[in-house]
Each structure stands twice: as structure tokens, then as C-alpha cells.
XYZ file of C-alpha atoms in Angstrom:
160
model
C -2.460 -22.759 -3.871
C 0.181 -21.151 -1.319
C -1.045 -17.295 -0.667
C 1.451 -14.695 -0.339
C 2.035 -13.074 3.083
C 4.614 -10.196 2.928
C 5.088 -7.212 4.887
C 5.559 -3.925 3.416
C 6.352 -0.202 5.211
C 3.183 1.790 6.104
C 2.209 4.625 3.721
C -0.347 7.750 4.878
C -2.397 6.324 1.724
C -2.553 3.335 3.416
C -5.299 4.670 6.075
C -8.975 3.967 3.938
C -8.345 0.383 3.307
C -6.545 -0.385 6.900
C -9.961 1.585 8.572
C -12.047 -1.089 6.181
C -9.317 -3.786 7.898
C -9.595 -2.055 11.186
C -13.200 -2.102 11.323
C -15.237 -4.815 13.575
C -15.411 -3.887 16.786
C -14.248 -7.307 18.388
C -10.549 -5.923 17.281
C -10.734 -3.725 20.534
C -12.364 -6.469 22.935
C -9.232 -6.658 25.233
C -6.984 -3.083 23.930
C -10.611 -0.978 24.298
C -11.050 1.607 21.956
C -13.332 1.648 18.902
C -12.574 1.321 14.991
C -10.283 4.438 13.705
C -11.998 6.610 11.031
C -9.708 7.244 8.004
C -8.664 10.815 9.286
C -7.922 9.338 12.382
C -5.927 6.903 10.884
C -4.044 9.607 8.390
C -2.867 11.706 11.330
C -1.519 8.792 12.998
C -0.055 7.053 9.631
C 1.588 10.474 9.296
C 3.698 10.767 12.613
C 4.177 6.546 12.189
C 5.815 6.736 8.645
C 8.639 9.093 10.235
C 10.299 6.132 11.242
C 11.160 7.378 14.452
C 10.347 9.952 18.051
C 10.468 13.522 17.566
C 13.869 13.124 20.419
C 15.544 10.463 17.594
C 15.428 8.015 21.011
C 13.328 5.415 19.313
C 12.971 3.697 15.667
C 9.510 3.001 14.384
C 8.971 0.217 11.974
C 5.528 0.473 10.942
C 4.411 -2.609 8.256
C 1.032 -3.274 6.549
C 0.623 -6.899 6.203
C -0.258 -7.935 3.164
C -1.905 -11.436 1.588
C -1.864 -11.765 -1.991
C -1.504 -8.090 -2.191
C -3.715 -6.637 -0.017
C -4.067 -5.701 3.091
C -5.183 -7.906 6.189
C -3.517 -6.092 9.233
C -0.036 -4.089 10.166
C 2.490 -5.163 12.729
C 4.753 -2.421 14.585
C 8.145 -2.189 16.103
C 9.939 0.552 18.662
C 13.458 -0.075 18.585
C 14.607 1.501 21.719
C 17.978 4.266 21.630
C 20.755 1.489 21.595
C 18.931 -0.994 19.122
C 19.199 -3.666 21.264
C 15.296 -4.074 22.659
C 11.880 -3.589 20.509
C 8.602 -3.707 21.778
C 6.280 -5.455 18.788
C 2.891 -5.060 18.402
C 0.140 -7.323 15.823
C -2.885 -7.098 14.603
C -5.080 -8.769 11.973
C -8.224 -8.171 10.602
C -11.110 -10.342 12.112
C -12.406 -11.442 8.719
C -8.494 -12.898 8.434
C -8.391 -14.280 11.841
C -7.812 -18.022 12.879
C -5.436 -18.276 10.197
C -2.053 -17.983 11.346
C -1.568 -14.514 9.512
C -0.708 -12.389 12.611
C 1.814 -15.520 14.074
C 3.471 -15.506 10.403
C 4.017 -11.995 10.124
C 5.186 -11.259 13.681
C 7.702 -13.732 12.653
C 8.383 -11.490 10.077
C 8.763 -8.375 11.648
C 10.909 -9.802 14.393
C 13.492 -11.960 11.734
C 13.887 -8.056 10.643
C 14.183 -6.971 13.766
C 17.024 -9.857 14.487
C 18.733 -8.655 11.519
C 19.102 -5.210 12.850
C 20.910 -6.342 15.635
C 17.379 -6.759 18.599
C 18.313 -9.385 20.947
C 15.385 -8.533 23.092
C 11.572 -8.024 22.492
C 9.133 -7.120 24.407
C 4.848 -6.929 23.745
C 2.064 -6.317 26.112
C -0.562 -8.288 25.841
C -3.934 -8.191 28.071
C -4.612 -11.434 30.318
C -6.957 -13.725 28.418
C -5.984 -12.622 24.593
C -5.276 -16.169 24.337
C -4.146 -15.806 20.390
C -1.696 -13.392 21.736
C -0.111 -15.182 24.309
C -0.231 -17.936 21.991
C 1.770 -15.385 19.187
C 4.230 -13.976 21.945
C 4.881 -17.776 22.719
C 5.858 -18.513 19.319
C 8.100 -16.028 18.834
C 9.968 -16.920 22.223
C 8.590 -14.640 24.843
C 6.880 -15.445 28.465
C 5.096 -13.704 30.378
C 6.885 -11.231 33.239
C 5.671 -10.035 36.493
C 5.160 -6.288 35.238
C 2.189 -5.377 34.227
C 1.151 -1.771 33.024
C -2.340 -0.514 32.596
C -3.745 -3.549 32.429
C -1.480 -5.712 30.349
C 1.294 -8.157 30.908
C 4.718 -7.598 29.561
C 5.882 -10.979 28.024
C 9.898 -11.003 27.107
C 11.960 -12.590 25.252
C 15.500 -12.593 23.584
C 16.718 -13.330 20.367
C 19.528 -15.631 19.186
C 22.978 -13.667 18.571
């Protein structure tokens, strides 16, 4: 049986089962932090589902990833003023990890992102989040020389 992997926009309603997503504490091994409570995670679904910065400089795309219908993780996009760069961001539960789930729907987000014109992305990922490198790999990005607070910015551009 194939499963269904879609992405869908974010929704404030969205925050008690993404904290039940969100929970196990290994998400945070390498981004710190601890699991978001569901308040925590309405105040923050409520700025997100804006869609973009108070200043109208940046577009958010905030997606819950979904398999089968429910949901497993959320991927995010910041389309910088110009629409030409985004910096992308994954994550998937643990319980749905090892899977290929956050690969797949990064691809997602960022054939979207193509589609709106980005011809360059951009994600920070910590040194030694292996299945990260391995995701920004995928999707055509290497690893820079920057680095800021702590992470690596790996770039890439798109075809077009």
C-alpha cells in the first residue's frame, strides 16, 4: 500500500496534535530547546499563519506534513523581499523518522518554492545532523563556509 504524504498550510488549531508530534526530546539534540507546550505552540502558529514579517520584507510558508492524513512534522519557508532566495527548514516526528518523510516533503516545499520563482535556498543545519546534511544534499545544497550560532549554512540554487 503507497501512504499519502502531502503538505498542507499551518492552522493555529494545528498546535495540540503538532506538540503530541513535537514531543520526544531527541527532536532538539542538535537545535537545543525542549518540546513546545500547546500554548507555546498557538502563539507561535499565530504570528506563522500571517504568511509573512510585520515589515512585508519576508514571505512565510508554514506547512504541516501530513501522512495519510495526519500529521507527522511541518516544513517552513522565508522567502526573502525579492523572491528570489528562501531559507527552508524540516522537521519530522521521531516516531516517523528513518523513513524518508522529511527528504520527501522538503522536496515538496522547495518544488513550491521553484514554482514561485526561488532560484536559491538556503538551511542551517548543525555539524553532525547527519539526516540533515543528508536532506540538504538531496535537494541540491552544500555546505558554505558561514556558519552562525553554531550551524552551517548549506546553499544551493534551483533550476530556472
Amino acid at each position: 500500500m503507497t501512504r499519502a504524504l502531502r503538505l498542507r498550510p499551518l492552522r493555529v488549531d494545528d498546535a495540540a496534535a503538532m506538540a503530541a508530534v513535537l514531543a520526544h526530546p531527541s527532536l532538539y539534540e542538535h537545535t537545543g530547546g525542549e518540546p513546545p507546550t500547546v500554548a507555546e505552540l498557538e502563539r507561535r502558529y499565530a504570528i506563522q499563519v500571517r504568511g509573512a514579517s510585520a515589515d512585508g520584507r519576508e514571505t512565510w510558508i508554514n506547512a504541516i506534513v501530513e501522512l495519510d492524513g495526519a500529521p507527522i512534522g511541518y516544513v517552513q519557508a522565508t522567502i526573502a523581499e525579492g523572491g528570489r532566495e528562501a531559507e527552508v527548514a524540516w522537521v519530522i516526528g521521531r516516531a516517523w523518522q528513518g523513513r524518508g518523510h522529511a527528504r520527501s516533503a522538503a522536496a515538496l516545499l522547495v518544488d513550491g518554492l521553484a514554482q514561485r520563482g526561488v532560484r536559491t535556498l538556503v538551511a542551517h543545519v548543525r555539524p553532525g545532523h547527519v539526516a540533515s546534511e543528508r536532506i540538504a544534499t538531496s535537494l541540491g545544497m552544500a555546505p558554505t563556509d558561514a556558519v552562525l550560532d553554531g550551524e552551517v549554512r548549506w546553499q544551493g540554487n534551483l533550476p530556472g
